[in-house]
């Protein structure tokens, strides 16, 4: 495993956190950038350091599409669960 490769347990932890805390939205009332969401994950009780790329991959894996893949920090049309607000 490389320095920044994630274990299956870490991948499941990230995916579970996204599925519990990130809610899809059809319209862009407010977009959340991947880097900001990554920081929220890292600060959560089960969180740990991950790269922005790893978080973007997790969001796609969980069914979220970025607004513009050409940007460094992808914006997602999502809202946060009430527990995160």
Short mmCIF file of N, CA and C in Angstrom, two decimals:
data_model
loop_
_atom_site.label_atom_id
_atom_site.label_comp_id
_atom_site.label_asym_id
_atom_site.label_seq_id
_atom_site.Cartn_x
_atom_site.Cartn_y
_atom_site.Cartn_z
N UNK A 1 0.84 -1.18 0.00
CA UNK A 1 0.00 0.00 0.00
C UNK A 1 0.89 1.25 0.00
N UNK A 2 0.58 2.20 -0.86
CA UNK A 2 1.34 3.44 -0.95
C UNK A 2 1.03 4.37 0.21
N UNK A 3 1.74 5.48 0.27
CA UNK A 3 1.59 6.42 1.37
C UNK A 3 0.17 6.94 1.52
N UNK A 4 -0.53 7.13 0.40
CA UNK A 4 -1.86 7.74 0.47
C UNK A 4 -2.96 6.81 0.00
N UNK A 5 -2.68 5.52 -0.10
CA UNK A 5 -3.73 4.57 -0.45
C UNK A 5 -4.57 4.30 0.78
N UNK A 6 -5.85 4.12 0.56
CA UNK A 6 -6.76 3.87 1.67
C UNK A 6 -7.08 2.39 1.77
N UNK A 7 -7.24 1.92 2.99
CA UNK A 7 -7.64 0.53 3.21
C UNK A 7 -9.14 0.40 2.93
N UNK A 8 -9.60 -0.83 2.81
CA UNK A 8 -11.03 -1.07 2.60
C UNK A 8 -11.86 -0.51 3.76
N UNK A 9 -11.34 -0.60 4.97
CA UNK A 9 -12.05 -0.07 6.15
C UNK A 9 -12.14 1.45 6.08
N UNK A 10 -11.05 2.10 5.66
CA UNK A 10 -11.07 3.56 5.53
C UNK A 10 -12.04 3.99 4.43
N UNK A 11 -12.05 3.28 3.31
CA UNK A 11 -12.99 3.61 2.23
C UNK A 11 -14.43 3.47 2.71
N UNK A 12 -14.72 2.40 3.44
CA UNK A 12 -16.07 2.21 3.98
C UNK A 12 -16.43 3.32 4.96
N UNK A 13 -15.48 3.74 5.79
CA UNK A 13 -15.72 4.81 6.75
C UNK A 13 -16.08 6.11 6.04
N UNK A 14 -15.34 6.46 4.99
CA UNK A 14 -15.63 7.68 4.23
C UNK A 14 -17.00 7.57 3.55
N UNK A 15 -17.24 6.45 2.88
CA UNK A 15 -18.52 6.26 2.18
C UNK A 15 -19.69 6.32 3.15
N UNK A 16 -19.56 5.69 4.31
CA UNK A 16 -20.62 5.73 5.32
C UNK A 16 -20.87 7.15 5.79
N UNK A 17 -19.79 7.91 6.01
CA UNK A 17 -19.93 9.30 6.45
C UNK A 17 -20.65 10.13 5.39
N UNK A 18 -20.26 9.98 4.13
CA UNK A 18 -20.91 10.72 3.05
C UNK A 18 -22.39 10.37 2.98
N UNK A 19 -22.71 9.08 3.01
CA UNK A 19 -24.11 8.65 2.90
C UNK A 19 -24.96 9.12 4.08
N UNK A 20 -24.37 9.32 5.24
CA UNK A 20 -25.11 9.78 6.41
C UNK A 20 -25.23 11.30 6.50
N UNK A 21 -24.25 12.00 5.94
CA UNK A 21 -24.14 13.44 6.19
C UNK A 21 -24.31 14.35 4.99
N UNK A 22 -24.26 13.81 3.78
CA UNK A 22 -24.37 14.63 2.57
C UNK A 22 -25.66 14.26 1.85
N UNK A 23 -26.47 15.26 1.58
CA UNK A 23 -27.77 15.04 0.96
C UNK A 23 -27.79 15.64 -0.44
N UNK A 24 -28.25 14.88 -1.44
CA UNK A 24 -28.28 15.40 -2.81
C UNK A 24 -29.33 16.50 -2.97
N UNK A 25 -29.03 17.45 -3.84
CA UNK A 25 -29.95 18.54 -4.18
C UNK A 25 -29.99 18.66 -5.70
N UNK A 26 -31.18 18.91 -6.24
CA UNK A 26 -31.30 19.06 -7.69
C UNK A 26 -30.88 20.45 -8.17
N UNK A 27 -31.16 21.44 -7.35
CA UNK A 27 -30.80 22.81 -7.73
C UNK A 27 -29.64 23.28 -6.87
N UNK A 28 -28.93 24.24 -7.40
CA UNK A 28 -27.75 24.75 -6.71
C UNK A 28 -28.10 25.92 -5.80
N UNK A 29 -28.83 25.65 -4.72
CA UNK A 29 -29.08 26.70 -3.74
C UNK A 29 -27.76 27.15 -3.15
N UNK A 30 -26.96 26.18 -2.82
CA UNK A 30 -25.59 26.43 -2.37
C UNK A 30 -24.77 25.22 -2.76
N UNK A 31 -23.63 25.48 -3.35
CA UNK A 31 -22.73 24.39 -3.69
C UNK A 31 -21.69 24.25 -2.59
N UNK A 32 -21.31 23.03 -2.32
CA UNK A 32 -20.24 22.77 -1.37
C UNK A 32 -19.04 22.23 -2.13
N UNK A 33 -17.89 22.80 -1.89
CA UNK A 33 -16.66 22.37 -2.56
C UNK A 33 -16.10 21.12 -1.90
N UNK A 34 -15.47 20.29 -2.71
CA UNK A 34 -14.90 19.04 -2.22
C UNK A 34 -13.93 19.27 -1.06
N UNK A 35 -13.14 20.32 -1.13
CA UNK A 35 -12.15 20.54 -0.06
C UNK A 35 -12.83 20.87 1.26
N UNK A 36 -13.88 21.67 1.22
CA UNK A 36 -14.60 22.01 2.45
C UNK A 36 -15.28 20.77 3.04
N UNK A 37 -15.85 19.94 2.19
CA UNK A 37 -16.49 18.70 2.66
C UNK A 37 -15.45 17.74 3.22
N UNK A 38 -14.31 17.67 2.59
CA UNK A 38 -13.20 16.83 3.07
C UNK A 38 -12.79 17.24 4.47
N UNK A 39 -12.69 18.55 4.71
CA UNK A 39 -12.32 19.04 6.04
C UNK A 39 -13.38 18.67 7.08
N UNK A 40 -14.66 18.75 6.71
CA UNK A 40 -15.72 18.33 7.63
C UNK A 40 -15.57 16.86 8.00
N UNK A 41 -15.27 16.03 7.00
CA UNK A 41 -15.05 14.61 7.27
C UNK A 41 -13.87 14.43 8.23
N UNK A 42 -12.75 15.09 7.95
CA UNK A 42 -11.56 14.93 8.78
C UNK A 42 -11.80 15.35 10.23
N UNK A 43 -12.68 16.33 10.43
CA UNK A 43 -12.97 16.82 11.78
C UNK A 43 -14.05 16.01 12.49
N UNK A 44 -14.66 15.07 11.79
CA UNK A 44 -15.71 14.25 12.40
C UNK A 44 -15.08 13.24 13.35
N UNK A 45 -15.87 12.68 14.28
CA UNK A 45 -15.32 11.73 15.25
C UNK A 45 -14.58 10.54 14.64
N UNK A 46 -15.04 10.04 13.51
CA UNK A 46 -14.38 8.90 12.87
C UNK A 46 -13.45 9.33 11.75
N UNK A 47 -13.25 10.63 11.58
CA UNK A 47 -12.48 11.15 10.47
C UNK A 47 -10.99 10.96 10.60
N UNK A 48 -10.31 11.11 9.50
CA UNK A 48 -8.85 11.00 9.41
C UNK A 48 -8.42 11.73 8.15
N UNK A 49 -7.12 11.97 8.00
CA UNK A 49 -6.63 12.72 6.84
C UNK A 49 -6.86 11.93 5.56
N UNK A 50 -7.38 12.63 4.56
CA UNK A 50 -7.46 12.10 3.20
C UNK A 50 -7.14 13.25 2.25
N UNK A 51 -6.78 12.90 1.05
CA UNK A 51 -6.49 13.93 0.06
C UNK A 51 -7.80 14.41 -0.58
N UNK A 52 -7.75 15.57 -1.19
CA UNK A 52 -8.90 16.09 -1.90
C UNK A 52 -9.32 15.13 -3.01
N UNK A 53 -8.35 14.57 -3.71
CA UNK A 53 -8.64 13.60 -4.78
C UNK A 53 -9.38 12.39 -4.22
N UNK A 54 -8.94 11.88 -3.08
CA UNK A 54 -9.60 10.72 -2.48
C UNK A 54 -11.04 11.06 -2.09
N UNK A 55 -11.26 12.28 -1.60
CA UNK A 55 -12.62 12.66 -1.23
C UNK A 55 -13.49 12.81 -2.48
N UNK A 56 -12.96 13.40 -3.53
CA UNK A 56 -13.73 13.53 -4.77
C UNK A 56 -14.10 12.15 -5.32
N UNK A 57 -13.16 11.22 -5.28
CA UNK A 57 -13.45 9.85 -5.73
C UNK A 57 -14.56 9.22 -4.89
N UNK A 58 -14.53 9.47 -3.59
CA UNK A 58 -15.55 8.92 -2.70
C UNK A 58 -16.92 9.51 -3.02
N UNK A 59 -16.97 10.80 -3.30
CA UNK A 59 -18.26 11.42 -3.63
C UNK A 59 -18.84 10.80 -4.90
N UNK A 60 -18.02 10.59 -5.91
CA UNK A 60 -18.48 9.96 -7.15
C UNK A 60 -18.92 8.53 -6.87
N UNK A 61 -18.14 7.82 -6.08
CA UNK A 61 -18.47 6.44 -5.72
C UNK A 61 -19.82 6.36 -5.02
N UNK A 62 -20.17 7.40 -4.27
CA UNK A 62 -21.44 7.45 -3.53
C UNK A 62 -22.58 8.04 -4.36
N UNK A 63 -22.33 8.31 -5.64
CA UNK A 63 -23.39 8.73 -6.55
C UNK A 63 -23.55 10.22 -6.75
N UNK A 64 -22.61 11.03 -6.29
CA UNK A 64 -22.69 12.47 -6.45
C UNK A 64 -21.86 12.90 -7.66
N UNK A 65 -22.42 13.79 -8.48
CA UNK A 65 -21.73 14.29 -9.66
C UNK A 65 -21.26 15.72 -9.42
N UNK A 66 -20.02 16.02 -9.79
CA UNK A 66 -19.54 17.39 -9.63
C UNK A 66 -20.18 18.33 -10.64
N UNK A 67 -20.25 19.59 -10.28
CA UNK A 67 -20.77 20.61 -11.18
C UNK A 67 -19.79 20.81 -12.34
N UNK A 68 -18.50 20.86 -12.04
CA UNK A 68 -17.48 21.09 -13.06
C UNK A 68 -16.22 20.30 -12.70
N UNK A 69 -15.95 19.24 -13.44
CA UNK A 69 -14.79 18.39 -13.16
C UNK A 69 -13.46 19.06 -13.50
N UNK A 70 -13.49 20.18 -14.20
CA UNK A 70 -12.26 20.83 -14.61
C UNK A 70 -11.64 21.69 -13.51
N UNK A 71 -12.40 21.94 -12.45
CA UNK A 71 -11.88 22.74 -11.35
C UNK A 71 -11.10 21.85 -10.39
N UNK A 72 -10.16 22.44 -9.66
CA UNK A 72 -9.39 21.68 -8.67
C UNK A 72 -10.31 21.19 -7.55
N UNK A 73 -11.08 22.10 -6.98
CA UNK A 73 -12.04 21.74 -5.94
C UNK A 73 -13.42 21.64 -6.59
N UNK A 74 -13.91 20.42 -6.66
CA UNK A 74 -15.20 20.20 -7.30
C UNK A 74 -16.33 20.71 -6.43
N UNK A 75 -17.27 21.43 -7.04
CA UNK A 75 -18.49 21.83 -6.36
C UNK A 75 -19.54 20.73 -6.55
N UNK A 76 -20.29 20.47 -5.48
CA UNK A 76 -21.37 19.49 -5.54
C UNK A 76 -22.67 20.16 -5.12
N UNK A 77 -23.76 19.79 -5.79
CA UNK A 77 -25.10 20.29 -5.44
C UNK A 77 -25.63 19.42 -4.31
N UNK A 78 -25.27 19.81 -3.12
CA UNK A 78 -25.64 19.02 -1.94
C UNK A 78 -26.02 19.95 -0.79
N UNK A 79 -26.63 19.36 0.20
CA UNK A 79 -26.81 20.05 1.47
C UNK A 79 -26.26 19.14 2.55
N UNK A 80 -26.08 19.70 3.73
CA UNK A 80 -25.52 18.94 4.85
C UNK A 80 -26.64 18.47 5.75
N UNK A 81 -26.44 17.32 6.34
CA UNK A 81 -27.42 16.82 7.30
C UNK A 81 -27.49 17.81 8.47
N UNK A 82 -28.62 17.87 9.15
CA UNK A 82 -28.77 18.83 10.27
C UNK A 82 -27.68 18.66 11.34
N UNK A 83 -27.16 17.47 11.52
CA UNK A 83 -26.13 17.24 12.53
C UNK A 83 -24.84 17.99 12.25
N UNK A 84 -24.58 18.30 10.97
CA UNK A 84 -23.35 18.99 10.60
C UNK A 84 -23.50 20.50 10.62
N UNK A 85 -24.71 20.99 10.62
CA UNK A 85 -24.92 22.44 10.53
C UNK A 85 -24.70 23.10 11.86
#
